[in-house]
Amino acid sequence: MCIRDRKWALGEEPAPKEIRFRVLRDEPIRLLEVSSSREGVAVELETIEEGRNYRIKVIPESTEKTLLGFVRLSTDCELEQYRKIMAYYAIRKP
């Protein structure tokens, strides 16, 4: 699996940023659920290719205060360590 985290600079426009979830092994892994750990940061799941490639949009309401949070991802992977995954996001000083 390949996941990339997202960051905003303090005061930056709160434009959506993407976290990509790509399955790199032969067997597919489906994303079942995504959620944000912080109020004020929305997440939207888009399936590009079922079991292979997903796009998660992370959308903060504001970037006026520093913040560290994560997106919780739940999968149908048979391997316990890959059923629950976290991808981090941050609003930080430049």
PDB file of N, CA and C in Angstrom:
ATOM      1  N   MET A   1       0.839  -1.172   0.000  1.00  0.00           N
ATOM      2  CA  MET A   1       0.000   0.000   0.000  1.00  0.00           C
ATOM      3  C   MET A   1       0.886   1.238   0.000  1.00  0.00           C
ATOM      4  N   CYS A   2       0.352   2.279  -0.575  1.00  0.00           N
ATOM      5  CA  CYS A   2       1.084   3.538  -0.645  1.00  0.00           C
ATOM      6  C   CYS A   2       0.137   4.645  -0.208  1.00  0.00           C
ATOM      7  N   ILE A   3       0.493   5.378   0.833  1.00  0.00           N
ATOM      8  CA  ILE A   3      -0.334   6.473   1.341  1.00  0.00           C
ATOM      9  C   ILE A   3       0.553   7.693   1.507  1.00  0.00           C
ATOM     10  N   ARG A   4       0.043   8.850   1.106  1.00  0.00           N
ATOM     11  CA  ARG A   4       0.796  10.094   1.269  1.00  0.00           C
ATOM     12  C   ARG A   4       0.001  11.036   2.165  1.00  0.00           C
ATOM     13  N   ASP A   5       0.704  11.656   3.100  1.00  0.00           N
ATOM     14  CA  ASP A   5       0.069  12.583   4.035  1.00  0.00           C
ATOM     15  C   ASP A   5      -0.018  13.983   3.431  1.00  0.00           C
ATOM     16  N   ARG A   6      -0.863  14.853   4.029  1.00  0.00           N
ATOM     17  CA  ARG A   6      -1.089  16.191   3.501  1.00  0.00           C
ATOM     18  C   ARG A   6      -0.871  17.248   4.568  1.00  0.00           C
ATOM     19  N   LYS A   7      -0.373  18.425   4.106  1.00  0.00           N
ATOM     20  CA  LYS A   7      -0.090  19.538   5.009  1.00  0.00           C
ATOM     21  C   LYS A   7      -0.532  20.851   4.386  1.00  0.00           C
ATOM     22  N   TRP A   8      -0.947  21.786   5.263  1.00  0.00           N
ATOM     23  CA  TRP A   8      -1.257  23.166   4.882  1.00  0.00           C
ATOM     24  C   TRP A   8      -0.391  24.086   5.724  1.00  0.00           C
ATOM     25  N   ALA A   9      -0.026  25.219   5.147  1.00  0.00           N
ATOM     26  CA  ALA A   9       0.689  26.246   5.906  1.00  0.00           C
ATOM     27  C   ALA A   9      -0.350  27.062   6.674  1.00  0.00           C
ATOM     28  N   LEU A  10       0.026  27.525   7.828  1.00  0.00           N
ATOM     29  CA  LEU A  10      -0.845  28.375   8.648  1.00  0.00           C
ATOM     30  C   LEU A  10      -1.282  29.579   7.810  1.00  0.00           C
ATOM     31  N   GLY A  11      -2.576  29.838   7.715  1.00  0.00           N
ATOM     32  CA  GLY A  11      -3.104  30.959   6.958  1.00  0.00           C
ATOM     33  C   GLY A  11      -3.299  30.694   5.473  1.00  0.00           C
ATOM     34  N   GLU A  12      -2.878  29.545   4.997  1.00  0.00           N
ATOM     35  CA  GLU A  12      -3.059  29.170   3.589  1.00  0.00           C
ATOM     36  C   GLU A  12      -4.541  28.993   3.280  1.00  0.00           C
ATOM     37  N   GLU A  13      -4.915  29.159   2.032  1.00  0.00           N
ATOM     38  CA  GLU A  13      -6.304  28.901   1.630  1.00  0.00           C
ATOM     39  C   GLU A  13      -6.644  27.452   1.988  1.00  0.00           C
ATOM     40  N   PRO A  14      -7.795  27.230   2.626  1.00  0.00           N
ATOM     41  CA  PRO A  14      -8.147  25.861   3.053  1.00  0.00           C
ATOM     42  C   PRO A  14      -8.688  25.007   1.903  1.00  0.00           C
ATOM     43  N   ALA A  15      -7.948  24.959   0.825  1.00  0.00           N
ATOM     44  CA  ALA A  15      -8.348  24.174  -0.350  1.00  0.00           C
ATOM     45  C   ALA A  15      -8.217  22.685  -0.049  1.00  0.00           C
ATOM     46  N   PRO A  16      -9.057  21.864  -0.674  1.00  0.00           N
ATOM     47  CA  PRO A  16      -8.952  20.418  -0.480  1.00  0.00           C
ATOM     48  C   PRO A  16      -7.597  19.894  -0.953  1.00  0.00           C
ATOM     49  N   LYS A  17      -7.084  18.911  -0.241  1.00  0.00           N
ATOM     50  CA  LYS A  17      -5.873  18.198  -0.658  1.00  0.00           C
ATOM     51  C   LYS A  17      -6.202  16.717  -0.647  1.00  0.00           C
ATOM     52  N   GLU A  18      -5.453  15.963  -1.421  1.00  0.00           N
ATOM     53  CA  GLU A  18      -5.746  14.545  -1.590  1.00  0.00           C
ATOM     54  C   GLU A  18      -4.758  13.650  -0.857  1.00  0.00           C
ATOM     55  N   ILE A  19      -5.295  12.567  -0.357  1.00  0.00           N
ATOM     56  CA  ILE A  19      -4.493  11.449   0.114  1.00  0.00           C
ATOM     57  C   ILE A  19      -4.808  10.319  -0.859  1.00  0.00           C
ATOM     58  N   ARG A  20      -3.785   9.741  -1.428  1.00  0.00           N
ATOM     59  CA  ARG A  20      -3.981   8.632  -2.363  1.00  0.00           C
ATOM     60  C   ARG A  20      -3.738   7.319  -1.630  1.00  0.00           C
ATOM     61  N   PHE A  21      -4.618   6.372  -1.844  1.00  0.00           N
ATOM     62  CA  PHE A  21      -4.489   5.023  -1.281  1.00  0.00           C
ATOM     63  C   PHE A  21      -4.410   4.078  -2.465  1.00  0.00           C
ATOM     64  N   ARG A  22      -3.243   3.488  -2.662  1.00  0.00           N
ATOM     65  CA  ARG A  22      -3.035   2.561  -3.768  1.00  0.00           C
ATOM     66  C   ARG A  22      -2.555   1.222  -3.232  1.00  0.00           C
ATOM     67  N   VAL A  23      -3.130   0.175  -3.747  1.00  0.00           N
ATOM     68  CA  VAL A  23      -2.761  -1.174  -3.347  1.00  0.00           C
ATOM     69  C   VAL A  23      -1.664  -1.659  -4.290  1.00  0.00           C
ATOM     70  N   LEU A  24      -0.540  -2.048  -3.726  1.00  0.00           N
ATOM     71  CA  LEU A  24       0.616  -2.434  -4.525  1.00  0.00           C
ATOM     72  C   LEU A  24       0.809  -3.946  -4.622  1.00  0.00           C
ATOM     73  N   ARG A  25      -0.006  -4.704  -3.929  1.00  0.00           N
ATOM     74  CA  ARG A  25       0.129  -6.164  -3.981  1.00  0.00           C
ATOM     75  C   ARG A  25      -0.850  -6.736  -5.002  1.00  0.00           C
ATOM     76  N   ASP A  26      -0.758  -8.040  -5.275  1.00  0.00           N
ATOM     77  CA  ASP A  26      -1.618  -8.677  -6.274  1.00  0.00           C
ATOM     78  C   ASP A  26      -3.086  -8.724  -5.851  1.00  0.00           C
ATOM     79  N   GLU A  27      -3.341  -9.046  -4.578  1.00  0.00           N
ATOM     80  CA  GLU A  27      -4.713  -9.157  -4.097  1.00  0.00           C
ATOM     81  C   GLU A  27      -5.280  -7.767  -3.807  1.00  0.00           C
ATOM     82  N   PRO A  28      -6.534  -7.515  -4.151  1.00  0.00           N
ATOM     83  CA  PRO A  28      -7.138  -6.205  -3.883  1.00  0.00           C
ATOM     84  C   PRO A  28      -7.406  -6.003  -2.392  1.00  0.00           C
ATOM     85  N   ILE A  29      -7.437  -4.751  -1.985  1.00  0.00           N
ATOM     86  CA  ILE A  29      -7.857  -4.344  -0.640  1.00  0.00           C
ATOM     87  C   ILE A  29      -8.875  -3.230  -0.831  1.00  0.00           C
ATOM     88  N   ARG A  30     -10.058  -3.413  -0.296  1.00  0.00           N
ATOM     89  CA  ARG A  30     -11.110  -2.412  -0.450  1.00  0.00           C
ATOM     90  C   ARG A  30     -11.161  -1.491   0.768  1.00  0.00           C
ATOM     91  N   LEU A  31     -11.337  -0.213   0.498  1.00  0.00           N
ATOM     92  CA  LEU A  31     -11.571   0.745   1.586  1.00  0.00           C
ATOM     93  C   LEU A  31     -13.045   0.677   1.937  1.00  0.00           C
ATOM     94  N   LEU A  32     -13.346   0.437   3.192  1.00  0.00           N
ATOM     95  CA  LEU A  32     -14.721   0.308   3.643  1.00  0.00           C
ATOM     96  C   LEU A  32     -15.254   1.605   4.237  1.00  0.00           C
ATOM     97  N   GLU A  33     -14.359   2.365   4.895  1.00  0.00           N
ATOM     98  CA  GLU A  33     -14.787   3.581   5.591  1.00  0.00           C
ATOM     99  C   GLU A  33     -13.604   4.509   5.785  1.00  0.00           C
ATOM    100  N   VAL A  34     -13.868   5.815   5.685  1.00  0.00           N
ATOM    101  CA  VAL A  34     -12.863   6.826   6.021  1.00  0.00           C
ATOM    102  C   VAL A  34     -13.516   7.855   6.936  1.00  0.00           C
ATOM    103  N   SER A  35     -12.745   8.370   7.897  1.00  0.00           N
ATOM    104  CA  SER A  35     -13.271   9.410   8.790  1.00  0.00           C
ATOM    105  C   SER A  35     -12.120  10.265   9.290  1.00  0.00           C
ATOM    106  N   SER A  36     -12.444  11.491   9.674  1.00  0.00           N
ATOM    107  CA  SER A  36     -11.445  12.426  10.195  1.00  0.00           C
ATOM    108  C   SER A  36     -11.448  12.376  11.718  1.00  0.00           C
ATOM    109  N   SER A  37     -10.276  12.549  12.294  1.00  0.00           N
ATOM    110  CA  SER A  37     -10.169  12.555  13.755  1.00  0.00           C
ATOM    111  C   SER A  37     -10.539  13.915  14.347  1.00  0.00           C
ATOM    112  N   ARG A  38     -10.691  14.927  13.521  1.00  0.00           N
ATOM    113  CA  ARG A  38     -10.948  16.286  14.009  1.00  0.00           C
ATOM    114  C   ARG A  38     -12.224  16.862  13.421  1.00  0.00           C
ATOM    115  N   GLU A  39     -13.000  17.511  14.300  1.00  0.00           N
ATOM    116  CA  GLU A  39     -14.131  18.292  13.814  1.00  0.00           C
ATOM    117  C   GLU A  39     -13.563  19.461  13.025  1.00  0.00           C
ATOM    118  N   GLY A  40     -14.249  19.881  12.011  1.00  0.00           N
ATOM    119  CA  GLY A  40     -13.764  20.990  11.208  1.00  0.00           C
ATOM    120  C   GLY A  40     -12.880  20.559  10.055  1.00  0.00           C
ATOM    121  N   VAL A  41     -12.647  19.265   9.927  1.00  0.00           N
ATOM    122  CA  VAL A  41     -11.907  18.737   8.781  1.00  0.00           C
ATOM    123  C   VAL A  41     -12.745  17.597   8.194  1.00  0.00           C
ATOM    124  N   ALA A  42     -13.250  17.827   6.991  1.00  0.00           N
ATOM    125  CA  ALA A  42     -14.093  16.837   6.320  1.00  0.00           C
ATOM    126  C   ALA A  42     -13.239  15.940   5.433  1.00  0.00           C
ATOM    127  N   VAL A  43     -13.717  14.722   5.205  1.00  0.00           N
ATOM    128  CA  VAL A  43     -13.064  13.807   4.274  1.00  0.00           C
ATOM    129  C   VAL A  43     -14.104  13.253   3.306  1.00  0.00           C
ATOM    130  N   GLU A  44     -13.690  13.081   2.055  1.00  0.00           N
ATOM    131  CA  GLU A  44     -14.557  12.513   1.023  1.00  0.00           C
ATOM    132  C   GLU A  44     -13.792  11.408   0.311  1.00  0.00           C
ATOM    133  N   LEU A  45     -14.417  10.255   0.155  1.00  0.00           N
ATOM    134  CA  LEU A  45     -13.791   9.103  -0.490  1.00  0.00           C
ATOM    135  C   LEU A  45     -14.261   9.006  -1.933  1.00  0.00           C
ATOM    136  N   GLU A  46     -13.304   8.821  -2.844  1.00  0.00           N
ATOM    137  CA  GLU A  46     -13.609   8.591  -4.253  1.00  0.00           C
ATOM    138  C   GLU A  46     -12.888   7.319  -4.685  1.00  0.00           C
ATOM    139  N   THR A  47     -13.631   6.388  -5.259  1.00  0.00           N
ATOM    140  CA  THR A  47     -13.055   5.150  -5.754  1.00  0.00           C
ATOM    141  C   THR A  47     -12.612   5.361  -7.195  1.00  0.00           C
ATOM    142  N   ILE A  48     -11.334   5.161  -7.456  1.00  0.00           N
ATOM    143  CA  ILE A  48     -10.799   5.255  -8.808  1.00  0.00           C
ATOM    144  C   ILE A  48     -10.877   3.883  -9.471  1.00  0.00           C
ATOM    145  N   GLU A  49     -10.380   2.863  -8.761  1.00  0.00           N
ATOM    146  CA  GLU A  49     -10.466   1.477  -9.210  1.00  0.00           C
ATOM    147  C   GLU A  49     -10.693   0.615  -7.970  1.00  0.00           C
ATOM    148  N   GLU A  50     -11.845  -0.027  -7.907  1.00  0.00           N
ATOM    149  CA  GLU A  50     -12.242  -0.815  -6.736  1.00  0.00           C
ATOM    150  C   GLU A  50     -11.155  -1.811  -6.338  1.00  0.00           C
ATOM    151  N   GLY A  51     -10.749  -1.734  -5.063  1.00  0.00           N
ATOM    152  CA  GLY A  51      -9.761  -2.654  -4.530  1.00  0.00           C
ATOM    153  C   GLY A  51      -8.320  -2.308  -4.867  1.00  0.00           C
ATOM    154  N   ARG A  52      -8.109  -1.237  -5.636  1.00  0.00           N
ATOM    155  CA  ARG A  52      -6.768  -0.892  -6.111  1.00  0.00           C
ATOM    156  C   ARG A  52      -6.353   0.546  -5.860  1.00  0.00           C
ATOM    157  N   ASN A  53      -7.238   1.495  -6.136  1.00  0.00           N
ATOM    158  CA  ASN A  53      -6.841   2.898  -6.161  1.00  0.00           C
ATOM    159  C   ASN A  53      -7.989   3.775  -5.661  1.00  0.00           C
ATOM    160  N   TYR A  54      -7.689   4.568  -4.637  1.00  0.00           N
ATOM    161  CA  TYR A  54      -8.695   5.444  -4.038  1.00  0.00           C
ATOM    162  C   TYR A  54      -8.109   6.841  -3.843  1.00  0.00           C
ATOM    163  N   ARG A  55      -8.972   7.829  -3.849  1.00  0.00           N
ATOM    164  CA  ARG A  55      -8.592   9.209  -3.582  1.00  0.00           C
ATOM    165  C   ARG A  55      -9.451   9.688  -2.406  1.00  0.00           C
ATOM    166  N   ILE A  56      -8.793  10.251  -1.404  1.00  0.00           N
ATOM    167  CA  ILE A  56      -9.497  10.795  -0.239  1.00  0.00           C
ATOM    168  C   ILE A  56      -9.214  12.286  -0.193  1.00  0.00           C
ATOM    169  N   LYS A  57     -10.257  13.089  -0.307  1.00  0.00           N
ATOM    170  CA  LYS A  57     -10.100  14.536  -0.208  1.00  0.00           C
ATOM    171  C   LYS A  57     -10.195  14.934   1.255  1.00  0.00           C
ATOM    172  N   VAL A  58      -9.255  15.744   1.694  1.00  0.00           N
ATOM    173  CA  VAL A  58      -9.228  16.261   3.059  1.00  0.00           C
ATOM    174  C   VAL A  58      -9.482  17.758   2.952  1.00  0.00           C
ATOM    175  N   ILE A  59     -10.528  18.237   3.643  1.00  0.00           N
ATOM    176  CA  ILE A  59     -10.981  19.614   3.473  1.00  0.00           C
ATOM    177  C   ILE A  59     -11.137  20.294   4.834  1.00  0.00           C
ATOM    178  N   PRO A  60     -10.173  21.150   5.202  1.00  0.00           N
ATOM    179  CA  PRO A  60     -10.304  21.872   6.473  1.00  0.00           C
ATOM    180  C   PRO A  60     -11.250  23.062   6.313  1.00  0.00           C
ATOM    181  N   GLU A  61     -11.998  23.377   7.366  1.00  0.00           N
ATOM    182  CA  GLU A  61     -12.845  24.576   7.343  1.00  0.00           C
ATOM    183  C   GLU A  61     -11.987  25.827   7.345  1.00  0.00           C
ATOM    184  N   SER A  62     -10.848  25.777   8.041  1.00  0.00           N
ATOM    185  CA  SER A  62      -9.984  26.940   8.205  1.00  0.00           C
ATOM    186  C   SER A  62      -8.550  26.485   8.422  1.00  0.00           C
ATOM    187  N   THR A  63      -7.601  27.367   8.102  1.00  0.00           N
ATOM    188  CA  THR A  63      -6.186  27.103   8.387  1.00  0.00           C
ATOM    189  C   THR A  63      -5.618  28.191   9.293  1.00  0.00           C
ATOM    190  N   GLU A  64      -6.471  28.814  10.075  1.00  0.00           N
ATOM    191  CA  GLU A  64      -6.049  29.923  10.939  1.00  0.00           C
ATOM    192  C   GLU A  64      -5.347  29.472  12.218  1.00  0.00           C
ATOM    193  N   LYS A  65      -5.505  28.202  12.593  1.00  0.00           N
ATOM    194  CA  LYS A  65      -4.858  27.675  13.798  1.00  0.00           C
ATOM    195  C   LYS A  65      -4.100  26.402  13.431  1.00  0.00           C
ATOM    196  N   THR A  66      -2.994  26.163  14.143  1.00  0.00           N
ATOM    197  CA  THR A  66      -2.260  24.924  13.905  1.00  0.00           C
ATOM    198  C   THR A  66      -3.119  23.731  14.327  1.00  0.00           C
ATOM    199  N   LEU A  67      -2.898  22.627  13.652  1.00  0.00           N
ATOM    200  CA  LEU A  67      -3.727  21.447  13.887  1.00  0.00           C
ATOM    201  C   LEU A  67      -2.982  20.216  13.402  1.00  0.00           C
ATOM    202  N   LEU A  68      -3.101  19.145  14.138  1.00  0.00           N
ATOM    203  CA  LEU A  68      -2.593  17.845  13.711  1.00  0.00           C
ATOM    204  C   LEU A  68      -3.732  16.860  13.859  1.00  0.00           C
ATOM    205  N   GLY A  69      -3.994  16.111  12.828  1.00  0.00           N
ATOM    206  CA  GLY A  69      -5.078  15.133  12.869  1.00  0.00           C
ATOM    207  C   GLY A  69      -4.765  13.985  11.939  1.00  0.00           C
ATOM    208  N   PHE A  70      -5.704  13.056  11.848  1.00  0.00           N
ATOM    209  CA  PHE A  70      -5.499  11.936  10.939  1.00  0.00           C
ATOM    210  C   PHE A  70      -6.814  11.459  10.362  1.00  0.00           C
ATOM    211  N   VAL A  71      -6.688  10.807   9.223  1.00  0.00           N
ATOM    212  CA  VAL A  71      -7.818  10.152   8.572  1.00  0.00           C
ATOM    213  C   VAL A  71      -7.725   8.682   8.926  1.00  0.00           C
ATOM    214  N   ARG A  72      -8.813   8.156   9.461  1.00  0.00           N
ATOM    215  CA  ARG A  72      -8.887   6.718   9.769  1.00  0.00           C
ATOM    216  C   ARG A  72      -9.409   5.999   8.532  1.00  0.00           C
ATOM    217  N   LEU A  73      -8.713   4.958   8.119  1.00  0.00           N
ATOM    218  CA  LEU A  73      -9.125   4.156   6.977  1.00  0.00           C
ATOM    219  C   LEU A  73      -9.373   2.733   7.442  1.00  0.00           C
ATOM    220  N   SER A  74     -10.537   2.202   7.130  1.00  0.00           N
ATOM    221  CA  SER A  74     -10.865   0.812   7.453  1.00  0.00           C
ATOM    222  C   SER A  74     -10.904   0.024   6.150  1.00  0.00           C
ATOM    223  N   THR A  75     -10.261  -1.152   6.156  1.00  0.00           N
ATOM    224  CA  THR A  75     -10.180  -1.965   4.943  1.00  0.00           C
ATOM    225  C   THR A  75     -10.728  -3.365   5.191  1.00  0.00           C
ATOM    226  N   ASP A  76     -10.826  -4.110   4.104  1.00  0.00           N
ATOM    227  CA  ASP A  76     -11.238  -5.515   4.211  1.00  0.00           C
ATOM    228  C   ASP A  76     -10.044  -6.457   4.112  1.00  0.00           C
ATOM    229  N   CYS A  77      -8.850  -5.969   4.379  1.00  0.00           N
ATOM    230  CA  CYS A  77      -7.635  -6.784   4.274  1.00  0.00           C
ATOM    231  C   CYS A  77      -7.659  -7.933   5.277  1.00  0.00           C
ATOM    232  N   GLU A  78      -7.212  -9.105   4.819  1.00  0.00           N
ATOM    233  CA  GLU A  78      -7.182 -10.276   5.705  1.00  0.00           C
ATOM    234  C   GLU A  78      -6.049 -10.182   6.731  1.00  0.00           C
ATOM    235  N   LEU A  79      -5.078  -9.311   6.497  1.00  0.00           N
ATOM    236  CA  LEU A  79      -3.972  -9.128   7.432  1.00  0.00           C
ATOM    237  C   LEU A  79      -4.349  -8.091   8.484  1.00  0.00           C
ATOM    238  N   GLU A  80      -4.329  -8.492   9.732  1.00  0.00           N
ATOM    239  CA  GLU A  80      -4.771  -7.637  10.849  1.00  0.00           C
ATOM    240  C   GLU A  80      -4.123  -6.246  10.831  1.00  0.00           C
ATOM    241  N   GLN A  81      -2.820  -6.148  10.589  1.00  0.00           N
ATOM    242  CA  GLN A  81      -2.118  -4.862  10.671  1.00  0.00           C
ATOM    243  C   GLN A  81      -2.537  -3.887   9.571  1.00  0.00           C
ATOM    244  N   TYR A  82      -3.250  -4.350   8.543  1.00  0.00           N
ATOM    245  CA  TYR A  82      -3.688  -3.464   7.462  1.00  0.00           C
ATOM    246  C   TYR A  82      -5.199  -3.222   7.445  1.00  0.00           C
ATOM    247  N   ARG A  83      -5.901  -3.663   8.469  1.00  0.00           N
ATOM    248  CA  ARG A  83      -7.352  -3.421   8.530  1.00  0.00           C
ATOM    249  C   ARG A  83      -7.687  -1.997   8.958  1.00  0.00           C
ATOM    250  N   LYS A  84      -6.867  -1.448   9.817  1.00  0.00           N
ATOM    251  CA  LYS A  84      -7.041  -0.062  10.292  1.00  0.00           C
ATOM    252  C   LYS A  84      -5.757   0.695   9.991  1.00  0.00           C
ATOM    253  N   ILE A  85      -5.854   1.745   9.205  1.00  0.00           N
ATOM    254  CA  ILE A  85      -4.692   2.526   8.788  1.00  0.00           C
ATOM    255  C   ILE A  85      -4.973   3.988   9.087  1.00  0.00           C
ATOM    256  N   MET A  86      -3.915   4.760   9.341  1.00  0.00           N
ATOM    257  CA  MET A  86      -4.068   6.198   9.558  1.00  0.00           C
ATOM    258  C   MET A  86      -3.179   6.959   8.583  1.00  0.00           C
ATOM    259  N   ALA A  87      -3.718   8.046   8.063  1.00  0.00           N
ATOM    260  CA  ALA A  87      -2.939   8.974   7.242  1.00  0.00           C
ATOM    261  C   ALA A  87      -3.051  10.334   7.929  1.00  0.00           C
ATOM    262  N   TYR A  88      -1.928  10.985   8.113  1.00  0.00           N
ATOM    263  CA  TYR A  88      -1.898  12.231   8.893  1.00  0.00           C
ATOM    264  C   TYR A  88      -2.082  13.453   8.019  1.00  0.00           C
ATOM    265  N   TYR A  89      -2.627  14.511   8.636  1.00  0.00           N
ATOM    266  CA  TYR A  89      -2.702  15.828   8.014  1.00  0.00           C
ATOM    267  C   TYR A  89      -2.328  16.860   9.086  1.00  0.00           C
ATOM    268  N   ALA A  90      -1.861  18.005   8.622  1.00  0.00           N
ATOM    269  CA  ALA A  90      -1.421  19.040   9.567  1.00  0.00           C
ATOM    270  C   ALA A  90      -1.610  20.421   8.983  1.00  0.00           C
ATOM    271  N   ILE A  91      -1.887  21.366   9.855  1.00  0.00           N
ATOM    272  CA  ILE A  91      -1.839  22.793   9.551  1.00  0.00           C
ATOM    273  C   ILE A  91      -0.732  23.311  10.458  1.00  0.00           C
ATOM    274  N   ARG A  92       0.329  23.846   9.857  1.00  0.00           N
ATOM    275  CA  ARG A  92       1.502  24.208  10.653  1.00  0.00           C
ATOM    276  C   ARG A  92       2.133  25.493  10.151  1.00  0.00           C
ATOM    277  N   LYS A  93       3.034  26.028  10.973  1.00  0.00           N
ATOM    278  CA  LYS A  93       3.755  27.228  10.587  1.00  0.00           C
ATOM    279  C   LYS A  93       4.640  26.919   9.393  1.00  0.00           C
ATOM    280  N   PRO A  94       4.734  27.858   8.443  1.00  0.00           N
ATOM    281  CA  PRO A  94       5.568  27.618   7.257  1.00  0.00           C
ATOM    282  C   PRO A  94       7.042  27.510   7.601  1.00  0.00           C
TER     283      PRO A  94
END
